Short mmCIF file of N, CA and C and ligand atoms in Angstrom, two decimals:
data_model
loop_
_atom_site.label_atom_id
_atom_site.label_comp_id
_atom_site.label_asym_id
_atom_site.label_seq_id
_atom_site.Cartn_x
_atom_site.Cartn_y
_atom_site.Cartn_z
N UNK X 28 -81.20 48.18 152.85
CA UNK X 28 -81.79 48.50 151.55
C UNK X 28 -83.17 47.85 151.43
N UNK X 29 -83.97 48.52 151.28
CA UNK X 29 -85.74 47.96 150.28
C UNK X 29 -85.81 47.40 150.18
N UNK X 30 -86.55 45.97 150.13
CA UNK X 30 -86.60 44.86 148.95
C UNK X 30 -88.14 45.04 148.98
N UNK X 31 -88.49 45.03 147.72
CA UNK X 31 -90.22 44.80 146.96
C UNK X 31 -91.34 43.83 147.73
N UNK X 32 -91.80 43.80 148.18
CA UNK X 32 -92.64 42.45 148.85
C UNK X 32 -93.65 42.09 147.86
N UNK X 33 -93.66 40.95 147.89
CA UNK X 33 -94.61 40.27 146.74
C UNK X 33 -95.85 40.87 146.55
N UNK X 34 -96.44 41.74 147.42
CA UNK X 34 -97.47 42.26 147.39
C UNK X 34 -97.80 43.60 146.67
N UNK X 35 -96.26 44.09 146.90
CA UNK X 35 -96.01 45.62 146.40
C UNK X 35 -95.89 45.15 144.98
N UNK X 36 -95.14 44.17 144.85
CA UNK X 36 -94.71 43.68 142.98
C UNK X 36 -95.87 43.65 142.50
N UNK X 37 -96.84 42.92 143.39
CA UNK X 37 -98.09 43.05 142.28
C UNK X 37 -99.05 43.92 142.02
N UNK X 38 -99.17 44.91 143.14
CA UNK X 38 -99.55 45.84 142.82
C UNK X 38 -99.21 46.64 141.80
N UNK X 39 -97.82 47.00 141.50
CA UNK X 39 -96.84 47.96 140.53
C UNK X 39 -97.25 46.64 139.39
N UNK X 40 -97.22 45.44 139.13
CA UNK X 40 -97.47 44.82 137.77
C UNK X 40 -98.83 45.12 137.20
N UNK X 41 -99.57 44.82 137.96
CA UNK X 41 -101.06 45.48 137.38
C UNK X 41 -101.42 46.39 137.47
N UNK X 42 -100.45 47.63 137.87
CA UNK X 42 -100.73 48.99 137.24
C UNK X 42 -100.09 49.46 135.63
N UNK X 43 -99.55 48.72 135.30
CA UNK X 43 -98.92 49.10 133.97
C UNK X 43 -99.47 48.52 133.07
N UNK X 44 -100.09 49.05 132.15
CA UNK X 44 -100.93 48.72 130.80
C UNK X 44 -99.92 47.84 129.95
N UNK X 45 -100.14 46.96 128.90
CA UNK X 45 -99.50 46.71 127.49
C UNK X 45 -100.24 47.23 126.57
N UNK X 46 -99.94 48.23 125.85
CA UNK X 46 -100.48 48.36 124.69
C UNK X 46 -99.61 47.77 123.40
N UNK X 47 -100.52 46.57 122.75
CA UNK X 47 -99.74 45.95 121.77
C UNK X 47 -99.41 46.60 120.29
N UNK X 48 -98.55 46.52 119.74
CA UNK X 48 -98.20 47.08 118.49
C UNK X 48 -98.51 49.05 118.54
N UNK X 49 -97.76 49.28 119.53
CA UNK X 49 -97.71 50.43 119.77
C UNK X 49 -95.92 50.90 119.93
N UNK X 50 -95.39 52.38 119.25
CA UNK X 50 -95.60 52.47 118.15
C UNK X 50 -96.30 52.49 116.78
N UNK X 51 -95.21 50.81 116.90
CA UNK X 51 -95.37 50.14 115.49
C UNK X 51 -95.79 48.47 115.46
N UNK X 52 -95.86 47.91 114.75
CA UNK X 52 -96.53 46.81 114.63
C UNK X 52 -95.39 45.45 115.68
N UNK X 53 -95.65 45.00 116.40
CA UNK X 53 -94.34 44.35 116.77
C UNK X 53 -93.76 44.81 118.26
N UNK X 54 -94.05 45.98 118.66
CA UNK X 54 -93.88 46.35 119.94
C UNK X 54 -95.29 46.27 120.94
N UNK X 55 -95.00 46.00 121.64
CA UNK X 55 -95.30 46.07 123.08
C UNK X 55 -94.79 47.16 124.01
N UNK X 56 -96.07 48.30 124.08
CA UNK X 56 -95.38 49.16 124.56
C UNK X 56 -96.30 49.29 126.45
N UNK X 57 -95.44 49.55 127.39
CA UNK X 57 -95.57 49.71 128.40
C UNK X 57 -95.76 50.75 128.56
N UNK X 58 -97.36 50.86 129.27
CA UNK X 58 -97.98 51.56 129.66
C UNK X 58 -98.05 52.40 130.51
N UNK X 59 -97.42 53.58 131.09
CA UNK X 59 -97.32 53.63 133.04
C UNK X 59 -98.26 54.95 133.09
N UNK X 60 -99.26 55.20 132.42
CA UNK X 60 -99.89 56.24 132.32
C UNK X 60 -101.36 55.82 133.75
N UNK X 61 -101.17 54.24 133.81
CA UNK X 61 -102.26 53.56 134.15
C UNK X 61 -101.47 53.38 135.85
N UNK X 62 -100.19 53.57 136.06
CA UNK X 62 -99.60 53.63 137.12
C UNK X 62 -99.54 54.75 138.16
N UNK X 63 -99.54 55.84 136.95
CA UNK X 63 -99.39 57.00 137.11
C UNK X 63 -101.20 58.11 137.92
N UNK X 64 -102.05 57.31 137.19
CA UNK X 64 -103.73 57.31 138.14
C UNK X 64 -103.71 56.61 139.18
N UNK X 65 -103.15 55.85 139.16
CA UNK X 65 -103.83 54.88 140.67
C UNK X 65 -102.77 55.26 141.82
N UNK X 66 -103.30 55.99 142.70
CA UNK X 66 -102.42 56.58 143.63
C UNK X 66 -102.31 55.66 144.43
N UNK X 67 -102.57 54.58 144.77
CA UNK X 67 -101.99 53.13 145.68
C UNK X 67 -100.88 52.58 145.07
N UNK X 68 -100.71 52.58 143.29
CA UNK X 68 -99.87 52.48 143.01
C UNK X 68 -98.48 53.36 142.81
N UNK X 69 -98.60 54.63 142.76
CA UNK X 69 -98.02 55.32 142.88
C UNK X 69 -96.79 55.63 143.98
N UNK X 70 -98.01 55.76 144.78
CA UNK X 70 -97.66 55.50 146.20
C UNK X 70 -96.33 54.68 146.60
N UNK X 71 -96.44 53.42 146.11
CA UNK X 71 -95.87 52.08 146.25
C UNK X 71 -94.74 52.15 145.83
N UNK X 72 -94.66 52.83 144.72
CA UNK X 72 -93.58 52.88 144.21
C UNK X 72 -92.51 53.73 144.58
N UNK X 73 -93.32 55.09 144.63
CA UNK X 73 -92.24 56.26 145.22
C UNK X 73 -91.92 55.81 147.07
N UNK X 74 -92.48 55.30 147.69
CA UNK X 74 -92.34 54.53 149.13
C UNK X 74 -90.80 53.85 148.67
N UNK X 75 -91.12 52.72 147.85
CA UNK X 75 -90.09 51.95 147.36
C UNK X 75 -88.67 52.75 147.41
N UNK X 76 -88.93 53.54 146.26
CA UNK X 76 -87.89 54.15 145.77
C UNK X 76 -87.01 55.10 146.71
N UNK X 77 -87.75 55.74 147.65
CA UNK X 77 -86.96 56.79 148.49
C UNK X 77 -86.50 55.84 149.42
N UNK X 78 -87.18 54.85 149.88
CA UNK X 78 -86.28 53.54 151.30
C UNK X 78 -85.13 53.31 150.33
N UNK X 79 -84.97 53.13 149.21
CA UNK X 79 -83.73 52.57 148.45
C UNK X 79 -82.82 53.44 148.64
N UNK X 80 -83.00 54.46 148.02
CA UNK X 80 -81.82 55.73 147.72
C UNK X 80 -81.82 56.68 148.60
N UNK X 81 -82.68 56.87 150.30
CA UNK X 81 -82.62 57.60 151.17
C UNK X 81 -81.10 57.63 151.82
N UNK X 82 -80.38 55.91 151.59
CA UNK X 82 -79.27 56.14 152.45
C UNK X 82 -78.22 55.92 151.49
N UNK X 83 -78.25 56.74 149.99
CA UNK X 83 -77.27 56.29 148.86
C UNK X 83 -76.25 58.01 149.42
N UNK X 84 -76.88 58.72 149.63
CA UNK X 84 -76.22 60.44 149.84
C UNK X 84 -76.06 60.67 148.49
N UNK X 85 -77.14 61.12 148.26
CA UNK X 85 -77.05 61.65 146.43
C UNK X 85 -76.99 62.98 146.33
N UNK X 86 -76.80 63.74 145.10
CA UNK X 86 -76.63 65.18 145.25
C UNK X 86 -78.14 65.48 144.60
N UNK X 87 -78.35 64.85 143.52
CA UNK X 87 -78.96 64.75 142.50
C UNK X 87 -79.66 63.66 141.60
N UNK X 88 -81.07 63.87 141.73
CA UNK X 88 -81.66 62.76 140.75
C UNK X 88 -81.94 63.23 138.95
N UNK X 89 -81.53 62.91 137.93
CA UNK X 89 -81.65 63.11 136.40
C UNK X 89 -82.48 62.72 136.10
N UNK X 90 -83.36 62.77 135.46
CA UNK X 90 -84.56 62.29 134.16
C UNK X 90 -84.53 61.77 133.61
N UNK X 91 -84.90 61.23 132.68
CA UNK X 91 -84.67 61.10 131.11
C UNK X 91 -86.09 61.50 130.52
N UNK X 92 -85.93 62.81 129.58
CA UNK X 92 -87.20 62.84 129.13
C UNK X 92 -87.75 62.05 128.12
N UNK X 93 -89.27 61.65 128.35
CA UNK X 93 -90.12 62.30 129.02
C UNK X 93 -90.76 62.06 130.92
N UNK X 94 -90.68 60.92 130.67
CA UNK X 94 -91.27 59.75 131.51
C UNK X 94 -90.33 59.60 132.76
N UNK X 95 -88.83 60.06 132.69
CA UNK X 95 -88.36 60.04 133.45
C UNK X 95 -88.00 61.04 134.49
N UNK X 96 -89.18 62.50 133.75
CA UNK X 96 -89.17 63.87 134.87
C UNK X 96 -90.38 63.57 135.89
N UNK X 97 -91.20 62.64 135.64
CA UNK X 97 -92.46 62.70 136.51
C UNK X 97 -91.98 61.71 137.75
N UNK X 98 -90.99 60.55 137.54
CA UNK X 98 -90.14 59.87 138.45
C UNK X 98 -89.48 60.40 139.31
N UNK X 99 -88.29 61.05 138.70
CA UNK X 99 -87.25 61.80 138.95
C UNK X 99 -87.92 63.00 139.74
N UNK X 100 -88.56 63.89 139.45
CA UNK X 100 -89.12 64.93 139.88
C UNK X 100 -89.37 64.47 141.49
N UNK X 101 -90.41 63.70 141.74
CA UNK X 101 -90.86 63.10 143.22
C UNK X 101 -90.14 62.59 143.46
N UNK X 102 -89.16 62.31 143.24
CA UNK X 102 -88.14 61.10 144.11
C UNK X 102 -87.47 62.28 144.65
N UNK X 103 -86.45 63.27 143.68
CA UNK X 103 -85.69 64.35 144.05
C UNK X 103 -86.47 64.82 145.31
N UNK X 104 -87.88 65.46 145.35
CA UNK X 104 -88.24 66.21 146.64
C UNK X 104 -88.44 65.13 147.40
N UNK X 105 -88.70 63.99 147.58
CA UNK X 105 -88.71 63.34 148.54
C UNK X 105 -87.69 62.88 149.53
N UNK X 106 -86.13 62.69 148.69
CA UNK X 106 -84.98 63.01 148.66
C UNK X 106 -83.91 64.39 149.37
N UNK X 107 -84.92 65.20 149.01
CA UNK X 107 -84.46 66.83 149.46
C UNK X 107 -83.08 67.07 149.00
N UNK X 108 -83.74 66.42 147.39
CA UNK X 108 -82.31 67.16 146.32
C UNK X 108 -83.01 67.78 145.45
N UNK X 109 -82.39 68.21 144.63
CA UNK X 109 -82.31 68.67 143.20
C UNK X 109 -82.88 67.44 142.23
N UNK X 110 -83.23 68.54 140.88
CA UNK X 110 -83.45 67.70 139.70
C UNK X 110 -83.27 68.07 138.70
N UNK X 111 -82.26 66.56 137.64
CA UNK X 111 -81.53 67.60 136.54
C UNK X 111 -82.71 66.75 135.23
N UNK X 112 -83.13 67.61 134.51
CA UNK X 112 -83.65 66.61 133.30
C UNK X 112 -82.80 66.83 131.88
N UNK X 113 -82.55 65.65 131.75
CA UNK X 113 -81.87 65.16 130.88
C UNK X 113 -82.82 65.22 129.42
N UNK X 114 -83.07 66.32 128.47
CA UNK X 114 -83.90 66.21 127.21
C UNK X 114 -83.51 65.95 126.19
N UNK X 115 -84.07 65.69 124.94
CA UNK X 115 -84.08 65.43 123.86
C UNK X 115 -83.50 66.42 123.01
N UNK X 116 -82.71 66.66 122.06
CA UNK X 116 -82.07 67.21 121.03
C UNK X 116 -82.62 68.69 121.15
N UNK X 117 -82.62 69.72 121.49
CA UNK X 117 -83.27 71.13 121.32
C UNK X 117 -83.98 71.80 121.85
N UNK X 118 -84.24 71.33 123.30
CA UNK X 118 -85.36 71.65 124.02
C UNK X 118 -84.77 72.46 125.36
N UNK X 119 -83.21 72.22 125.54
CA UNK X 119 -82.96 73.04 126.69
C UNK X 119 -81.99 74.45 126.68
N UNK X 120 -82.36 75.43 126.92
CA UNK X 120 -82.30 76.96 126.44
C UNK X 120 -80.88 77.09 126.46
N UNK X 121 -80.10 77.06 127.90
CA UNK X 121 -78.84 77.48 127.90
C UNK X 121 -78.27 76.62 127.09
N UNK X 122 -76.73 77.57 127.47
CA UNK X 122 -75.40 75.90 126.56
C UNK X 122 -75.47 74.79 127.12
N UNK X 123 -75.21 73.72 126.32
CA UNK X 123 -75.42 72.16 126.28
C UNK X 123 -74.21 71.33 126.16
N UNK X 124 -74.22 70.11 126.62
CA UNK X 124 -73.26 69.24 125.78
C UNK X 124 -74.16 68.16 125.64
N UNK X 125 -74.42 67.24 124.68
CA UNK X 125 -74.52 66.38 123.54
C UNK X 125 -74.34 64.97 123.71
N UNK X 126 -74.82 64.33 123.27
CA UNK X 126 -74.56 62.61 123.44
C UNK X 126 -75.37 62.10 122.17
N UNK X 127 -74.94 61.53 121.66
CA UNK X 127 -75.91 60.65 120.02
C UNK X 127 -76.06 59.20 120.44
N UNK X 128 -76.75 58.65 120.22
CA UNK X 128 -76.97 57.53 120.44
C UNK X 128 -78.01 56.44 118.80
N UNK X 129 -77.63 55.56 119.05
CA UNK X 129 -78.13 54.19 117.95
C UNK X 129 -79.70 54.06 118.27
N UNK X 130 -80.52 54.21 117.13
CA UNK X 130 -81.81 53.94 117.23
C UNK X 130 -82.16 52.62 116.34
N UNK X 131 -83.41 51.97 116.51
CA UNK X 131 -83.15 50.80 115.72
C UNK X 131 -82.45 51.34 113.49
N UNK X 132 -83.69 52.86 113.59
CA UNK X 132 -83.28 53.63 112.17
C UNK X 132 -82.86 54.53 112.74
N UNK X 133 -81.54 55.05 112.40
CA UNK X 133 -81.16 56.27 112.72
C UNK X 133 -80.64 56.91 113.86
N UNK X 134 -80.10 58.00 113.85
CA UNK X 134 -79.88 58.31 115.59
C UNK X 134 -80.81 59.54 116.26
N UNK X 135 -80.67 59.39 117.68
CA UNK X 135 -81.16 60.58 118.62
C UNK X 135 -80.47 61.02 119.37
N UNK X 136 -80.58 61.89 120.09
CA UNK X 136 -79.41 62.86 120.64
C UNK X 136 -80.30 62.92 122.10
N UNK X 137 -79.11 62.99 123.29
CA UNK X 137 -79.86 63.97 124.55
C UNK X 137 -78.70 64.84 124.89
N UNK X 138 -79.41 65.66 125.73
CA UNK X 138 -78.61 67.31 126.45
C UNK X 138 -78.72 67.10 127.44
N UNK X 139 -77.40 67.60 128.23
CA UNK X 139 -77.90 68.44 129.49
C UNK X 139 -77.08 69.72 129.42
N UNK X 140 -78.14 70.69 130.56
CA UNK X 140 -76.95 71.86 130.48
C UNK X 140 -75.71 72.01 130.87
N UNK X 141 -74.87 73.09 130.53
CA UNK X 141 -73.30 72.76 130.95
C UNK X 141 -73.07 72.64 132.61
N UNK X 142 -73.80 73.31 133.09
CA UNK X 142 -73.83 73.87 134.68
C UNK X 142 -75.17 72.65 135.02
N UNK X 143 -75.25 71.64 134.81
CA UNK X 143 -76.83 71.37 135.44
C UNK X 143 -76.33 70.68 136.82
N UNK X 144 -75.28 70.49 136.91
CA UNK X 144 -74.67 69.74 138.18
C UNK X 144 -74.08 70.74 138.87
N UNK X 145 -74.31 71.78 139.64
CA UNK X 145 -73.39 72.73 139.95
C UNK X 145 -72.67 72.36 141.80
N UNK X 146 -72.92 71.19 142.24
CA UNK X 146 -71.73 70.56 143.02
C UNK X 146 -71.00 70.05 142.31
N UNK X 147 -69.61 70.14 142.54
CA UNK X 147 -68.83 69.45 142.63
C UNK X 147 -69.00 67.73 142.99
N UNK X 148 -68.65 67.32 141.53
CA UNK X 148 -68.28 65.87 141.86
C UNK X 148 -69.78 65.52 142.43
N UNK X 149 -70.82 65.82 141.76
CA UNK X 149 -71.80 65.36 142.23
C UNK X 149 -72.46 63.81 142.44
N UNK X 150 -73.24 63.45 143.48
CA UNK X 150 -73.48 62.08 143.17
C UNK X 150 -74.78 62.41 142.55
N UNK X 151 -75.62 61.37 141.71
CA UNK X 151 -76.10 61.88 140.60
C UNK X 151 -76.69 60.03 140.61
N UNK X 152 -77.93 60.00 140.86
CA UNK X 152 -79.18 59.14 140.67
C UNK X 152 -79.68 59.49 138.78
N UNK X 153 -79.81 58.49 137.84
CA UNK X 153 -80.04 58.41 136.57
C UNK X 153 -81.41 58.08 136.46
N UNK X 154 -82.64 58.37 136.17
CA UNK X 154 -83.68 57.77 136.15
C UNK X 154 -85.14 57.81 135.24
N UNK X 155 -85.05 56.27 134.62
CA UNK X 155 -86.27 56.84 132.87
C UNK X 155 -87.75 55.78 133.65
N UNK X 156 -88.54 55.29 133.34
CA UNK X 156 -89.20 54.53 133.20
C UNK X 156 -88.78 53.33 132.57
N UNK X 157 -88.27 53.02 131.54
CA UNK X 157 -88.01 51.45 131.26
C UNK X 157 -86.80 51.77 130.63
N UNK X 158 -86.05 50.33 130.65
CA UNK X 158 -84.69 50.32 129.70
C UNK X 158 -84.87 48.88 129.21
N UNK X 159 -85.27 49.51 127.16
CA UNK X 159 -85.13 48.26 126.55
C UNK X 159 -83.42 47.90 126.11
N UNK X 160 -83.32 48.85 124.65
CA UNK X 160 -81.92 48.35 124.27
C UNK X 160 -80.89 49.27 125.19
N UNK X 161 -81.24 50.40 125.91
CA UNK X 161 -80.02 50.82 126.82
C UNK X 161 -78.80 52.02 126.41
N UNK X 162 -79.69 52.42 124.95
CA UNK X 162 -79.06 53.31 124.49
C UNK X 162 -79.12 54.83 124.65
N UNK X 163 -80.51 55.17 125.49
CA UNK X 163 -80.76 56.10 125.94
C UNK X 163 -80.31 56.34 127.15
N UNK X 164 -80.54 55.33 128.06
CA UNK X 164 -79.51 55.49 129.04
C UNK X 164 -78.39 55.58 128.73
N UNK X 165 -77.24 54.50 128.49
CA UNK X 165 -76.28 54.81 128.65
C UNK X 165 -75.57 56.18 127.73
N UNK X 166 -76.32 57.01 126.38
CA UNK X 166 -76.22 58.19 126.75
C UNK X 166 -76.11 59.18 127.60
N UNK X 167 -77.24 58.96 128.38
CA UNK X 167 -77.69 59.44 129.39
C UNK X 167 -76.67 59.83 130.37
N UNK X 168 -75.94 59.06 130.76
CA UNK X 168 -75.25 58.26 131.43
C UNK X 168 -73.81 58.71 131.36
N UNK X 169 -73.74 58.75 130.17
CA UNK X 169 -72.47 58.96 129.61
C UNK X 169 -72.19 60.86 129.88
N UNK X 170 -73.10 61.61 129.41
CA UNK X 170 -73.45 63.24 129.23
C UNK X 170 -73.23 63.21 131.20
N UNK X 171 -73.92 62.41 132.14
CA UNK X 171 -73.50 63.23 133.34
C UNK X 171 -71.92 62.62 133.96
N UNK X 172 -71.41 62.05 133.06
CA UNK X 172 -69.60 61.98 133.59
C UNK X 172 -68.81 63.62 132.87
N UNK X 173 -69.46 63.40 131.21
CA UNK X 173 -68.81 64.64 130.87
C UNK X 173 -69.05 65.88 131.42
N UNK X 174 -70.13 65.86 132.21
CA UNK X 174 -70.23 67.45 132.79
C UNK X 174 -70.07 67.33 134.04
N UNK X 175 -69.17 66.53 134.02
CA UNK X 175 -68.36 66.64 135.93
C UNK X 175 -68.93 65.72 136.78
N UNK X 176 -70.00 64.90 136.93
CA UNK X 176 -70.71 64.21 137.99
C UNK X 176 -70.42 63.13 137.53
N UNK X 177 -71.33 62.18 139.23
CA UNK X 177 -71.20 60.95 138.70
C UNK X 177 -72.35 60.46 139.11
N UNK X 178 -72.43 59.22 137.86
CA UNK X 178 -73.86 58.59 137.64
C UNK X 178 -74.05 57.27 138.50
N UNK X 179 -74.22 57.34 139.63
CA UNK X 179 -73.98 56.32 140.42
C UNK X 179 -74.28 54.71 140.44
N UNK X 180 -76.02 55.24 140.14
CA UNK X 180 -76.64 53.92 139.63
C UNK X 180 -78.09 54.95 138.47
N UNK X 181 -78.14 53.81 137.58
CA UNK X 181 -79.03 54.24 137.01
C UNK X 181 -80.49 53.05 137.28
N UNK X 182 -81.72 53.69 137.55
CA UNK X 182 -82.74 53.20 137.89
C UNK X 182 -84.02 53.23 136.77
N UNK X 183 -84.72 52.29 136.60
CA UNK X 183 -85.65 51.98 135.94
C UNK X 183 -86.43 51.10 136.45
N UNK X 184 -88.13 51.68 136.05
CA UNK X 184 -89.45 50.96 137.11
C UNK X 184 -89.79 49.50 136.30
N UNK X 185 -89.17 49.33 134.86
CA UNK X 185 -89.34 48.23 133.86
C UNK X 185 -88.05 47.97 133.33
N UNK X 186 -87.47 47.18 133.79
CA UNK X 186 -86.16 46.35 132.48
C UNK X 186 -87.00 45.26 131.77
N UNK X 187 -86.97 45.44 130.45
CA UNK X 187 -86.88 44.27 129.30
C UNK X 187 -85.66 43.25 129.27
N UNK X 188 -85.64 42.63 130.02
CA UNK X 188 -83.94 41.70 130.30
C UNK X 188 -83.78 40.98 129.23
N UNK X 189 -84.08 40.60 128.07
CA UNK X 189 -84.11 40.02 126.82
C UNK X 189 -83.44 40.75 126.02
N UNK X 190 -83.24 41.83 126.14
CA UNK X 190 -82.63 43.31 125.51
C UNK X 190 -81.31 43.22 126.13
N UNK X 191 -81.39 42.57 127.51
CA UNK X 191 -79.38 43.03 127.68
C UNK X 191 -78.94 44.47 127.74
N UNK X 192 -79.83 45.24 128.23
CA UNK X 192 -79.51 46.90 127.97
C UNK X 192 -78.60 46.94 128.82
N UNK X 193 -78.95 46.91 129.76
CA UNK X 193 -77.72 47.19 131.08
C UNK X 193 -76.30 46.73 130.94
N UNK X 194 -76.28 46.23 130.08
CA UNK X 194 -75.24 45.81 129.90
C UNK X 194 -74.28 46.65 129.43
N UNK X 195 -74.57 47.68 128.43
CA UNK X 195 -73.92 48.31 128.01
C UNK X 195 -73.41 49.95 129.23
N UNK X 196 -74.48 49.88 130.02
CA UNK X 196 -74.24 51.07 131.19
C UNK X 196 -73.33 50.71 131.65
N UNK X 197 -72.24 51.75 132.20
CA UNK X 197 -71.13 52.40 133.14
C UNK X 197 -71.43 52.50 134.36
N UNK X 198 -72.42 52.13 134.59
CA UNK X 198 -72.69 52.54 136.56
C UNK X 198 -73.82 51.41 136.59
N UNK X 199 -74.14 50.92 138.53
CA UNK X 199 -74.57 50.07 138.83
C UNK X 199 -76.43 50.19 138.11
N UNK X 200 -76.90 49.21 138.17
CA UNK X 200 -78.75 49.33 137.15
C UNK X 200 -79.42 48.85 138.39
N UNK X 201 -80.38 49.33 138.39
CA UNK X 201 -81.69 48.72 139.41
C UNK X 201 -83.00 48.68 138.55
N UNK X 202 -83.65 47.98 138.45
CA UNK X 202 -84.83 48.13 137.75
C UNK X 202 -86.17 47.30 139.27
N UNK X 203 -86.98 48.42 139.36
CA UNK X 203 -88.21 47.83 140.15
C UNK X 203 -88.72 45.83 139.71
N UNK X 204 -88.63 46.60 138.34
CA UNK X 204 -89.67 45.00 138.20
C UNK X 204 -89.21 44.55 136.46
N UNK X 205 -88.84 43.66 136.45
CA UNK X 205 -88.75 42.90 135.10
C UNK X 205 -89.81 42.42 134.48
N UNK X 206 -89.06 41.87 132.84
CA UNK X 206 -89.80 41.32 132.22
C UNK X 206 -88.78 40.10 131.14
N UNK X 207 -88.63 39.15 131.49
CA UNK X 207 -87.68 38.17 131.22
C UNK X 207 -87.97 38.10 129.17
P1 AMP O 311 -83.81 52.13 124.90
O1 AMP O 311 -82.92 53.29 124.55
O2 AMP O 311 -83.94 51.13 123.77
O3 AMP O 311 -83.43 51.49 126.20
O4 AMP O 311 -85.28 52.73 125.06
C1 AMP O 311 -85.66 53.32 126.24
C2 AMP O 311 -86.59 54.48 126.01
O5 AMP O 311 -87.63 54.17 125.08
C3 AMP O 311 -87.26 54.83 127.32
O6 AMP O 311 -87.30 56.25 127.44
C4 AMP O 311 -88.63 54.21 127.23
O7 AMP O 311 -89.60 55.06 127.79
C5 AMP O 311 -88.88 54.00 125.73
N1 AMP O 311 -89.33 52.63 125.42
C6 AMP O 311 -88.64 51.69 124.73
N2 AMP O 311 -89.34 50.55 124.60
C7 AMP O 311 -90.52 50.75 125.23
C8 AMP O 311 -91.68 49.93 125.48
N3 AMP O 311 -91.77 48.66 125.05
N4 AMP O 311 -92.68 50.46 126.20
C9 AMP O 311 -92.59 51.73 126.66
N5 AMP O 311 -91.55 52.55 126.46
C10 AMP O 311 -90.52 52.07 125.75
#
């Protein structure tokens, strides 16, 4: 398996912006738009990521939209699988099944389609850009057991470990790079 070399970590840390009080006043929002230009960093990462999960035998890598189709997307062809994206409340045409999840106000919903796994018993890579409180994932997460697959490990390029998200996921977590 991969491991990060101190060199690669720092490269992938100083590609990601903070933009402060984004949102809202009080967040710190992570940037990967600034990861996403610098093709050394890029690079680095998707390198990373396919040595990891080249020898997992996956069927399938998932999304999480938004941030997690531009991941997911290159990993899948690099992979020489499939890619399922996992969207937001209304956005995917065929029949669906559903997952609600806890927002700090209120709730949000994700989909996938009924058929988006069409192996059998698929193995099934989960993958967003960051996991703060873990509720999107483990939605996430949750929607590819009910439609037959399984969510093997779910991956993220930022864990907020102060948040404890992972904690609440059903399958093994990898996150590239923390933030204590
Ligand atoms: P959560 O469900 O709390 O784990 O939130 C994860 C989702 O919200 C991911 O899709 C992230 O892209 C986004 N998100 C939450 N917090 C941040 C943050 N500080 N910076 C960037 N994105 C964030």
């Amino acid at each position: 398996m991969s491991t990060l070399s101190p060199e690669d970590k720092k490269i992938l840390e100083e590609s990601i912006r903070d933009i402060p009080d984004f949102p809202k006043e009080g967040i710190v929002f992570k940037d990967i738009t600034t990861l996403l230009n610098n093709n050394q960093a890029l690079k680095t990462l998707m390198n990373h990521l396919e040595e990891r999960y080249k020898t997992y035998n996956l069927d399938y890598v998932a999304g999480i939209d938004a941030r997690g189709f531009i991941f997911g997307s290159i990993l899948a062809d690099r992979l020489n699988i499939g890619f399922v994206p996992v969207r937001k409340k209304g956005k995917l045409p065929y029949t669906t099944v559903a997952e609600k999840y806890a927002l700090e106000y209120g709730t949000d919903e994700v989909e996938v389609h009924i058929d988006a796994f069409p192996k059998e018993n698929a193995r099934v890579l989960l993958i967003d850009d960051l996991i703060a409180t873990g509720g999107t994932a483990k939605a996430a997460a949750s929607l590819i057991g009910k439609v037959g697959a399984n969510c093997v490990e779910a991956c993220f390029i930022l864990e907020l470990d102060f948040l404890k998200g992972r904690d609440g996921i059903d399958c093994d977590v990898y996150s590239v790079l923390h933030i204590d």
